Coordinates of C-alpha atoms in Angstrom, one line a residue:
M1 CA -4.7 -4.2 -9.5
R2 CA -4.3 -5.9 -12.9
V3 CA -5.4 -9.2 -11.2
R4 CA -8.4 -7.6 -9.5
L5 CA -9.5 -6.1 -12.9
V6 CA -9.0 -9.2 -14.6
V7 CA -10.9 -11.2 -12.1
T8 CA -13.8 -8.7 -12.0
F9 CA -14.2 -8.8 -15.8
V10 CA -14.3 -12.7 -15.7
V11 CA -16.5 -12.6 -12.6
V12 CA -19.0 -10.2 -14.4
A13 CA -18.6 -12.0 -17.9
L14 CA -19.3 -15.3 -16.1
I15 CA -22.3 -14.0 -14.2
S16 CA -23.8 -12.5 -17.6
A17 CA -23.3 -15.6 -19.4
V18 CA -24.7 -17.9 -16.6
T19 CA -27.8 -15.5 -16.5
A20 CA -28.1 -15.4 -19.9
T21 CA -28.2 -19.1 -20.5
A22 CA -30.8 -19.6 -17.7
L23 CA -33.0 -16.9 -19.3
A24 CA -32.6 -18.2 -22.6
Y25 CA -33.3 -21.9 -21.6
R26 CA -36.0 -20.8 -19.5
D27 CA -37.7 -19.2 -22.5
A28 CA -36.8 -21.7 -25.1
R29 CA -38.2 -24.2 -22.9
T30 CA -41.5 -22.6 -22.4
A31 CA -41.8 -21.6 -26.0
V32 CA -41.4 -25.7 -27.1
L33 CA -43.7 -26.6 -24.3
Q34 CA -46.2 -23.9 -25.0
R35 CA -46.3 -24.8 -28.7
T36 CA -46.6 -28.3 -27.8
Q37 CA -49.7 -28.0 -25.4
N38 CA -51.4 -25.6 -27.7
A39 CA -50.9 -28.3 -30.9
A40 CA -52.2 -31.0 -28.5
V41 CA -55.3 -29.2 -27.4
N42 CA -56.3 -27.7 -30.6
D43 CA -55.9 -31.2 -32.3
L44 CA -57.7 -33.0 -29.8
R45 CA -60.6 -30.5 -29.6
E46 CA -61.2 -30.6 -33.6
R47 CA -60.8 -34.3 -33.5
V48 CA -63.4 -35.0 -31.0
G49 CA -65.6 -32.7 -32.6
V50 CA -65.5 -34.7 -35.6
V51 CA -65.8 -37.9 -34.1
A52 CA -68.3 -37.2 -31.3
A53 CA -71.1 -36.7 -33.8
D54 CA -71.2 -40.1 -35.0
V55 CA -71.4 -41.4 -31.2
D56 CA -75.1 -42.4 -29.8
L57 CA -75.6 -41.7 -26.2
P58 CA -75.6 -43.7 -23.7
P59 CA -72.4 -45.4 -25.2
D60 CA -71.4 -48.9 -24.6
E61 CA -68.0 -50.3 -24.0
R62 CA -67.6 -51.2 -27.7
T63 CA -68.7 -47.5 -29.0
L64 CA -66.2 -46.0 -26.4
A65 CA -63.3 -48.3 -27.8
R66 CA -64.5 -47.4 -31.5
F67 CA -64.7 -43.6 -30.3
A68 CA -60.8 -43.8 -28.7
S69 CA -59.4 -45.2 -32.0
K70 CA -60.8 -43.0 -34.1
V71 CA -59.7 -40.0 -32.1
S72 CA -56.2 -41.2 -31.6
E73 CA -55.7 -42.1 -35.6
G74 CA -56.7 -38.6 -36.1
I75 CA -54.5 -36.9 -33.7
G76 CA -51.2 -38.5 -34.5
A77 CA -51.4 -42.0 -32.6
R78 CA -51.4 -40.5 -29.1
I79 CA -52.7 -42.7 -26.5
V80 CA -56.5 -41.6 -26.0
V81 CA -58.6 -42.6 -23.1
V82 CA -62.2 -42.1 -23.1
R83 CA -64.5 -42.4 -20.1
Y84 CA -68.3 -42.2 -19.4
Q85 CA -69.6 -42.5 -16.2
D86 CA -68.0 -45.7 -15.2
L87 CA -67.0 -47.4 -18.5
S88 CA -63.9 -46.4 -20.1
A89 CA -61.7 -47.3 -23.2
T90 CA -58.2 -47.0 -24.4
S91 CA -57.0 -46.7 -28.0
D92 CA -53.8 -48.8 -26.8
T93 CA -55.1 -51.5 -24.7
L94 CA -51.8 -52.3 -23.4
A95 CA -50.9 -48.9 -22.3
E96 CA -51.0 -48.0 -18.5
T97 CA -52.8 -44.8 -18.2
E98 CA -53.8 -44.8 -14.3
G99 CA -50.6 -43.5 -13.3
R100 CA -50.4 -40.6 -16.0
I101 CA -54.1 -39.3 -15.5
T102 CA -54.3 -37.8 -12.3
A103 CA -57.3 -37.2 -10.1
E104 CA -56.9 -33.3 -10.0
L105 CA -56.8 -33.5 -14.1
R106 CA -60.3 -35.6 -13.9
A107 CA -61.9 -33.5 -11.5
A108 CA -61.1 -30.5 -13.6
V109 CA -62.5 -31.8 -16.8
R110 CA -65.3 -33.5 -15.2
A111 CA -66.2 -29.8 -14.1
G112 CA -66.9 -29.3 -17.7
S113 CA -65.1 -25.9 -18.1
G114 CA -63.3 -26.5 -21.4
A115 CA -59.7 -28.4 -22.1
R116 CA -57.3 -28.8 -19.4
F117 CA -53.8 -30.3 -19.7
Q118 CA -51.0 -31.0 -17.2
R119 CA -47.4 -32.1 -17.3
V120 CA -46.7 -35.1 -15.5
E121 CA -43.4 -37.4 -15.1
W122 CA -44.4 -41.2 -15.1
R123 CA -41.0 -43.9 -14.9
G124 CA -38.5 -41.1 -15.5
E125 CA -40.4 -39.9 -18.7
P126 CA -42.2 -36.7 -19.1
Y127 CA -45.9 -36.5 -20.7
L128 CA -48.4 -34.1 -21.4
V129 CA -52.0 -35.3 -20.4
V130 CA -54.8 -33.2 -22.3
G131 CA -58.5 -33.4 -21.1
L132 CA -61.7 -32.5 -22.8
P133 CA -65.3 -32.8 -22.0
V134 CA -67.7 -33.7 -25.0
T135 CA -70.6 -31.1 -24.9
Y136 CA -73.8 -31.2 -26.9
A137 CA -74.0 -29.3 -30.1
D138 CA -77.2 -27.5 -29.1
G139 CA -75.3 -24.3 -28.4
D140 CA -76.0 -24.6 -24.6
R141 CA -72.5 -26.1 -24.1
R142 CA -74.2 -28.9 -22.1
T143 CA -71.9 -31.9 -21.2
S144 CA -72.7 -35.2 -22.4
G145 CA -70.7 -37.2 -19.6
L146 CA -68.1 -38.3 -22.3
E147 CA -64.7 -37.2 -21.1
V148 CA -61.7 -37.5 -23.5
F149 CA -58.1 -37.6 -22.4
A150 CA -54.9 -37.9 -24.8
I151 CA -51.4 -38.7 -23.6
T152 CA -48.8 -37.2 -25.5
A153 CA -45.0 -38.1 -24.9
L154 CA -42.6 -35.2 -24.3
R155 CA -39.2 -36.9 -24.9
A156 CA -38.4 -34.9 -28.1
E157 CA -39.0 -31.6 -26.4
R158 CA -36.9 -32.7 -23.7
D159 CA -34.0 -33.5 -25.8
D160 CA -34.4 -30.5 -27.8
T161 CA -34.3 -28.3 -24.9
A162 CA -31.4 -30.3 -23.4
A163 CA -29.6 -29.7 -26.6
L164 CA -30.0 -25.9 -26.6
L165 CA -28.8 -25.9 -22.9
D166 CA -25.8 -27.9 -23.9
S167 CA -25.1 -25.4 -26.7
V168 CA -25.4 -22.3 -24.9
R169 CA -23.4 -23.8 -22.0
A170 CA -20.6 -24.5 -24.3
G171 CA -20.5 -21.0 -25.3
I172 CA -19.8 -19.8 -22.0
V173 CA -16.0 -20.8 -22.3
P174 CA -15.3 -18.6 -25.1
V175 CA -17.1 -15.7 -23.7
V176 CA -15.2 -16.2 -20.3
V177 CA -11.9 -16.2 -22.2
L178 CA -13.0 -13.1 -24.4
A179 CA -14.0 -11.3 -21.2
A180 CA -10.4 -12.4 -19.8
V181 CA -8.4 -11.1 -22.9
L182 CA -10.6 -7.8 -23.0
A183 CA -10.0 -7.5 -19.1
L184 CA -6.3 -7.8 -20.1
L185 CA -6.4 -5.0 -22.6
A186 CA -8.4 -2.9 -20.5
A187 CA -6.3 -3.1 -17.5
G188 CA -3.2 -2.5 -19.7
T189 CA -4.9 0.8 -20.8
V190 CA -5.9 1.7 -17.3
L191 CA -2.8 0.9 -15.6
R192 CA -0.3 1.8 -18.1
P193 CA -0.7 5.6 -16.9
V194 CA -1.1 4.6 -13.4
R195 CA 2.2 2.9 -13.5
K196 CA 3.9 6.0 -15.3
L197 CA 2.7 8.0 -12.6
G198 CA 3.7 5.7 -9.9
R199 CA 7.1 5.5 -11.5
A200 CA 7.5 9.5 -11.4
T201 CA 6.2 9.6 -7.8
R202 CA 8.8 7.6 -6.7
E203 CA 11.4 9.7 -8.9
L204 CA 10.2 12.8 -7.1
A205 CA 10.5 11.0 -4.0
T206 CA 14.3 10.1 -4.4
G207 CA 15.0 13.9 -5.5
D208 CA 14.3 14.1 -9.3
L209 CA 12.2 17.3 -9.2
G210 CA 12.1 17.4 -12.9
S211 CA 10.3 14.2 -13.3
R212 CA 6.9 14.3 -15.0
V213 CA 4.2 12.5 -16.8
A214 CA 2.7 12.8 -20.2
V215 CA -0.7 14.0 -20.1
R216 CA -3.1 12.4 -22.9
G217 CA -6.6 12.7 -23.1
H218 CA -9.3 14.6 -20.9
D219 CA -10.3 11.6 -18.7
E220 CA -9.7 11.4 -14.7
L221 CA -6.4 10.0 -15.4
A222 CA -5.4 12.6 -17.4
D223 CA -6.6 15.1 -15.0
L224 CA -4.6 13.2 -12.2
A225 CA -1.4 13.5 -14.5
R226 CA -1.9 17.3 -14.9
T227 CA -2.3 17.5 -11.3
F228 CA 0.7 15.6 -10.6
N229 CA 2.7 17.8 -12.8
E230 CA 1.5 20.7 -11.4
T231 CA 2.4 19.7 -7.9
A232 CA 5.8 18.6 -9.1
D233 CA 6.3 22.2 -10.7
A234 CA 5.3 23.8 -7.7
L235 CA 7.5 21.7 -5.3
Q236 CA 10.5 22.3 -7.9
A237 CA 10.0 25.9 -7.6
S238 CA 9.8 26.1 -4.2
D239 CA 13.0 23.8 -3.8
A240 CA 14.8 26.2 -6.1
E241 CA 13.6 29.2 -4.1
L242 CA 14.5 27.3 -0.8
R243 CA 18.0 26.2 -2.3
A244 CA 18.7 30.0 -3.3
Q245 CA 17.7 31.1 0.1
E246 CA 19.9 28.8 1.8
A247 CA 22.9 29.8 -0.6
K248 CA 22.0 33.4 0.3
A249 CA 22.3 32.4 4.0
R250 CA 25.6 30.6 3.8
R251 CA 27.3 33.4 1.8
F252 CA 25.7 35.8 4.2
V253 CA 27.4 33.8 7.3
A254 CA 30.7 33.2 5.2
D255 CA 30.9 37.1 4.4
V256 CA 30.1 38.3 7.7
S257 CA 32.4 36.2 9.6
H258 CA 35.2 37.0 7.0
E259 CA 34.4 40.7 7.5
L260 CA 34.5 40.3 11.1
R261 CA 38.0 38.8 11.2
T262 CA 40.0 42.1 10.5
P263 CA 38.1 43.9 13.4
L264 CA 38.4 41.0 15.9
A265 CA 42.2 40.8 15.2
A266 CA 42.5 44.4 16.4
M267 CA 40.1 44.1 19.1
T268 CA 42.0 40.7 20.2
M269 CA 45.5 42.7 20.4
V270 CA 43.8 45.4 22.1
A271 CA 42.4 43.1 24.6
T272 CA 45.4 41.2 25.2
V273 CA 47.4 44.8 26.0
L274 CA 44.7 45.6 28.3
E275 CA 44.7 41.9 29.9
E276 CA 48.7 42.1 30.4
D277 CA 48.4 45.6 32.1
A278 CA 45.4 44.7 34.2
D279 CA 47.3 44.1 37.4
Q280 CA 48.2 48.1 37.0
L281 CA 44.9 49.2 36.6
P282 CA 42.4 49.9 39.2
P283 CA 40.2 47.0 40.3
D284 CA 37.1 47.9 38.5
A285 CA 39.0 48.6 35.3
A286 CA 41.0 45.4 35.8
R287 CA 37.9 43.5 35.9
A288 CA 36.3 45.2 32.8
A289 CA 39.8 44.8 30.8
R290 CA 39.6 41.1 31.5
T291 CA 35.9 40.7 30.8
V292 CA 36.7 42.5 27.3
G293 CA 39.4 39.7 27.0
A294 CA 37.3 36.8 27.6
E295 CA 34.1 38.1 25.5
T296 CA 36.5 39.1 22.6
A297 CA 38.2 35.7 22.7
R298 CA 34.8 33.9 22.7
L299 CA 33.6 35.9 19.8
S300 CA 36.7 35.2 17.9
R301 CA 35.9 31.4 18.6
L302 CA 32.2 31.8 17.4
V303 CA 33.4 33.7 14.1
D304 CA 36.0 30.7 13.6
D305 CA 33.0 28.4 14.2
L306 CA 30.7 30.1 11.7
M307 CA 33.4 29.9 9.2
E308 CA 33.9 26.4 9.6
I309 CA 30.1 25.4 9.6
S310 CA 29.5 27.3 6.4
R311 CA 32.4 25.3 4.8
F312 CA 30.6 22.2 5.7
D313 CA 27.3 23.7 4.3
A314 CA 29.0 24.5 1.0
K315 CA 30.6 21.2 0.8
A316 CA 33.9 22.9 0.6
V317 CA 35.6 20.8 3.4
R318 CA 38.2 17.9 2.4
L319 CA 40.0 15.6 4.7
N320 CA 43.8 16.1 5.0
A321 CA 44.0 12.4 6.0
S322 CA 47.1 10.4 6.9
V323 CA 48.0 7.4 9.1
T324 CA 47.8 8.8 12.5
D325 CA 48.5 7.0 16.0
L326 CA 45.1 7.8 17.9
A327 CA 46.3 7.3 21.2
D328 CA 48.9 9.8 20.5
T329 CA 46.6 12.2 19.3
V330 CA 44.4 11.8 22.4
R331 CA 47.1 12.4 24.7
A332 CA 48.5 15.4 23.0
S333 CA 44.9 17.0 22.6
L334 CA 44.6 16.6 26.2
A335 CA 48.1 17.9 27.1
L336 CA 47.5 21.1 24.7
R337 CA 44.4 22.1 26.7
G338 CA 45.9 21.2 30.3
W339 CA 43.2 18.6 31.3
T340 CA 45.8 15.4 31.5
D341 CA 45.6 15.5 35.3
R342 CA 42.0 16.0 35.0
V343 CA 41.0 13.2 32.8
T344 CA 41.5 9.3 33.1
A345 CA 42.7 8.3 29.9
E346 CA 42.6 4.4 29.3
L347 CA 43.9 4.2 25.6
W348 CA 44.7 1.2 23.6
E349 CA 48.3 1.7 22.3
G350 CA 49.3 1.0 18.5
V351 CA 45.9 1.9 17.3
R352 CA 46.8 3.4 13.7
A353 CA 44.3 4.7 11.2
V354 CA 44.0 7.1 8.4
V355 CA 42.5 10.4 9.8
D356 CA 42.7 14.0 9.8
R357 CA 44.5 14.6 12.7
R358 CA 43.4 18.4 13.5
R359 CA 39.6 17.3 12.8
V360 CA 40.1 14.4 15.5
D361 CA 41.7 16.9 17.7
V362 CA 38.7 19.1 17.4
I363 CA 36.2 16.2 18.2
V364 CA 38.1 15.2 21.5
A365 CA 38.5 18.6 22.5
N366 CA 34.9 19.4 22.2
L367 CA 33.8 15.9 24.0
V368 CA 35.9 16.1 26.8
G369 CA 35.6 20.0 27.2
N370 CA 31.8 19.5 27.5
A371 CA 32.3 16.6 29.9
L372 CA 34.5 18.8 32.1
R373 CA 32.3 22.0 31.9
H374 CA 29.0 20.4 32.1
G375 CA 29.7 17.0 34.0
A376 CA 31.3 15.8 37.1
P377 CA 34.4 14.0 37.7
P378 CA 35.8 11.6 37.2
V379 CA 35.6 12.3 33.4
T380 CA 37.0 9.0 31.5
V381 CA 38.4 8.8 27.8
T382 CA 38.6 5.3 26.3
L383 CA 39.9 4.2 23.0
A384 CA 39.6 0.8 21.6
V385 CA 38.7 -1.1 18.4
A386 CA 35.7 -3.1 18.0
D387 CA 34.3 -5.2 15.4
E388 CA 30.9 -4.0 15.2
G389 CA 29.4 -6.6 12.6
E390 CA 26.6 -7.4 14.8
R391 CA 25.6 -3.6 14.3
G392 CA 25.0 -4.1 10.6
D393 CA 28.1 -2.0 9.9
G394 CA 30.8 -4.8 9.1
G395 CA 34.6 -4.4 9.8
E396 CA 36.3 -3.0 12.6
W397 CA 35.6 0.3 14.0
V398 CA 37.9 2.7 16.4
V399 CA 35.7 3.3 19.5
L400 CA 36.5 6.7 21.4
E401 CA 33.9 7.3 24.6
V402 CA 33.9 10.2 26.8
A403 CA 32.1 9.8 30.3
D404 CA 31.5 11.7 33.1
H405 CA 29.3 11.3 36.4
G406 CA 27.3 14.6 36.2
P407 CA 23.5 14.9 36.0
G408 CA 23.5 13.7 32.1
L409 CA 21.0 14.7 29.7
A410 CA 17.4 14.4 29.8
P411 CA 15.9 12.3 26.7
E412 CA 14.6 15.5 24.9
A413 CA 18.0 17.0 25.1
R414 CA 20.0 13.8 24.0
E415 CA 17.9 13.9 20.9
R416 CA 19.0 17.8 20.1
V417 CA 22.5 17.8 21.7
F418 CA 24.0 17.8 18.1
D419 CA 21.9 20.7 16.8
R420 CA 23.2 24.1 16.1
F421 CA 22.9 26.5 18.9
Y422 CA 20.9 24.2 21.0
K423 CA 21.4 25.0 24.6
A424 CA 20.2 22.3 27.2
D425 CA 18.4 23.3 30.5
A426 CA 20.4 24.4 34.0
A427 CA 20.8 20.8 34.9
R428 CA 24.2 20.9 32.9
T429 CA 24.9 24.6 33.3
R430 CA 24.3 27.0 30.6
S431 CA 25.4 25.1 27.4
T432 CA 25.8 21.6 25.9
D433 CA 29.4 22.2 24.2
T434 CA 32.6 24.2 24.6
D435 CA 32.8 25.1 21.1
T436 CA 36.2 24.2 20.1
G437 CA 35.8 24.2 16.5
S438 CA 39.3 25.7 16.1
G439 CA 41.0 23.0 18.1
D440 CA 41.0 25.7 21.1
S441 CA 39.6 25.2 24.4
D442 CA 38.5 27.8 27.0
D443 CA 37.6 26.2 30.4
S444 CA 36.8 29.2 32.3
G445 CA 33.0 28.5 32.6
G446 CA 31.9 31.2 30.1
Q447 CA 29.2 30.0 27.6
G448 CA 30.2 28.8 24.0
S449 CA 28.8 29.5 20.4
G450 CA 26.6 26.5 20.3
L451 CA 28.3 25.2 17.1
G452 CA 30.9 22.9 18.8
M453 CA 29.2 19.8 18.8
A454 CA 27.8 20.5 15.3
I455 CA 31.3 20.7 14.4
A456 CA 32.3 17.7 16.0
L457 CA 29.6 15.3 14.4
E458 CA 30.3 17.1 11.1
N459 CA 33.8 16.2 11.3
A460 CA 33.0 12.6 12.7
R461 CA 30.7 12.3 9.3
L462 CA 33.6 13.6 7.1
H463 CA 35.5 10.5 8.4
G464 CA 32.5 8.2 7.7
G465 CA 31.6 7.8 11.2
T466 CA 29.3 9.3 14.0
I467 CA 28.9 10.5 17.5
E468 CA 26.2 9.1 19.8
V469 CA 25.1 10.2 23.4
S470 CA 23.5 7.7 26.0
Q471 CA 23.1 7.8 29.6
Q472 CA 24.9 5.8 32.1
P473 CA 23.0 3.6 34.6
L474 CA 24.3 5.5 37.6
G475 CA 24.2 8.9 35.7
G476 CA 26.3 10.8 33.6
A477 CA 26.5 11.3 29.9
V478 CA 28.5 9.3 27.4
F479 CA 29.6 10.6 24.0
T480 CA 30.7 7.8 21.8
L481 CA 32.8 8.4 18.8
R482 CA 33.0 5.9 15.9
L483 CA 35.3 6.0 13.1
P484 CA 35.9 3.3 10.5
L485 CA 39.3 1.6 11.0
R486 CA 41.2 2.5 7.8
T487 CA 44.8 1.4 7.6
G488 CA 46.1 2.5 4.4
E489 CA 46.7 5.8 2.9
E490 CA 43.4 7.2 1.8
G491 CA 41.5 10.3 2.0
E492 CA 39.5 12.8 0.4

């Protein structure tokens, strides 16, 4: 913008200077020429009036020559040509006059309507030619047939106007330089608050809601700064309100989950007793007892998941990291849930990394449980190490893939599969996860809490990794866990 302002100022100044120069040159040239031609006409008229009184008509060639000389002497030695019918005489017998006195001017003078003048250029030089008919002094203004022409060189006037033009033209450069300096000063004055406003806007965009700009003056820029500050105040107030509401919601979820734990523990014990004695109950009562037990277990998992997700929201989760054999961890997770015979494991041996073993177990349980619940066999778990420098991440990464051969996920479902409480359509039954946030799994086919996949992703991010979902060419979903391969003892 600074460049545009400076260029605009300079262009306007240049146009103004050129326009002023052109007008000044035109007016000066007109004034100089007007003064010269008025003086020439008046001088010729007065001198002819004095000399013509002594001329007898009709004159002879000698009389005409004497008349021309006297007129020329009286008006500053200009070249004077006198004509009478076919006779003519010149004050300077060596001067050429035919090219300087045009037929148009002679015709105008012959018409006898007063003095006439014409500017002509002859052999590259400018001249002023004034023509005057000589009239009788009887008051009737009758022409006598005598015609007088005075030729005046305009070389001095041309040089004067050229010098004036050079002077004015030389003044354009300082004017343009001054305009550029003024433009820079004006641009700084105008753009300084704009730059401050832009800086404050960028700070606001990066999360600094306390960023403000100083308001100076009462112009449009001051109004803009005032509006920005008011907008920032409103945004900061809204953000503070939303943060307060979010904190209240997290506390509410955490408090409710905590308060539910005690009654849930009692309900779980009662449900366990009922399930153990279900075989001794009538069929309807036994079915009800088993249903109560299953739903109580699901409610307990939901409470555990809510507690876990609330800890993630409160940034209260920390890694208990240590060097872990990932192949052993995956095998142990499958064996703990009785999935060893239902899952094909292709695991690189000796892959050791610094991870939180319990949280990796939660991730594996959720991914494999979803594949078993919602996909179709065979379900494959693959563990490998990949150099993913071409992805822009750099370094080596642990890659765990869980693939099934079911119907897969629609594109819109893949975009939201990690959202909390998101339920996919019936193509993958009634849920998208097994919600084993606590590390336990239930493969009974019941609904999960809707938080398991969200917890799995949070656990992956806690390790500095991520989980992605894609579709196999022949059908089936592929969930890919990527964790940075850290081999030293480190953690949070």
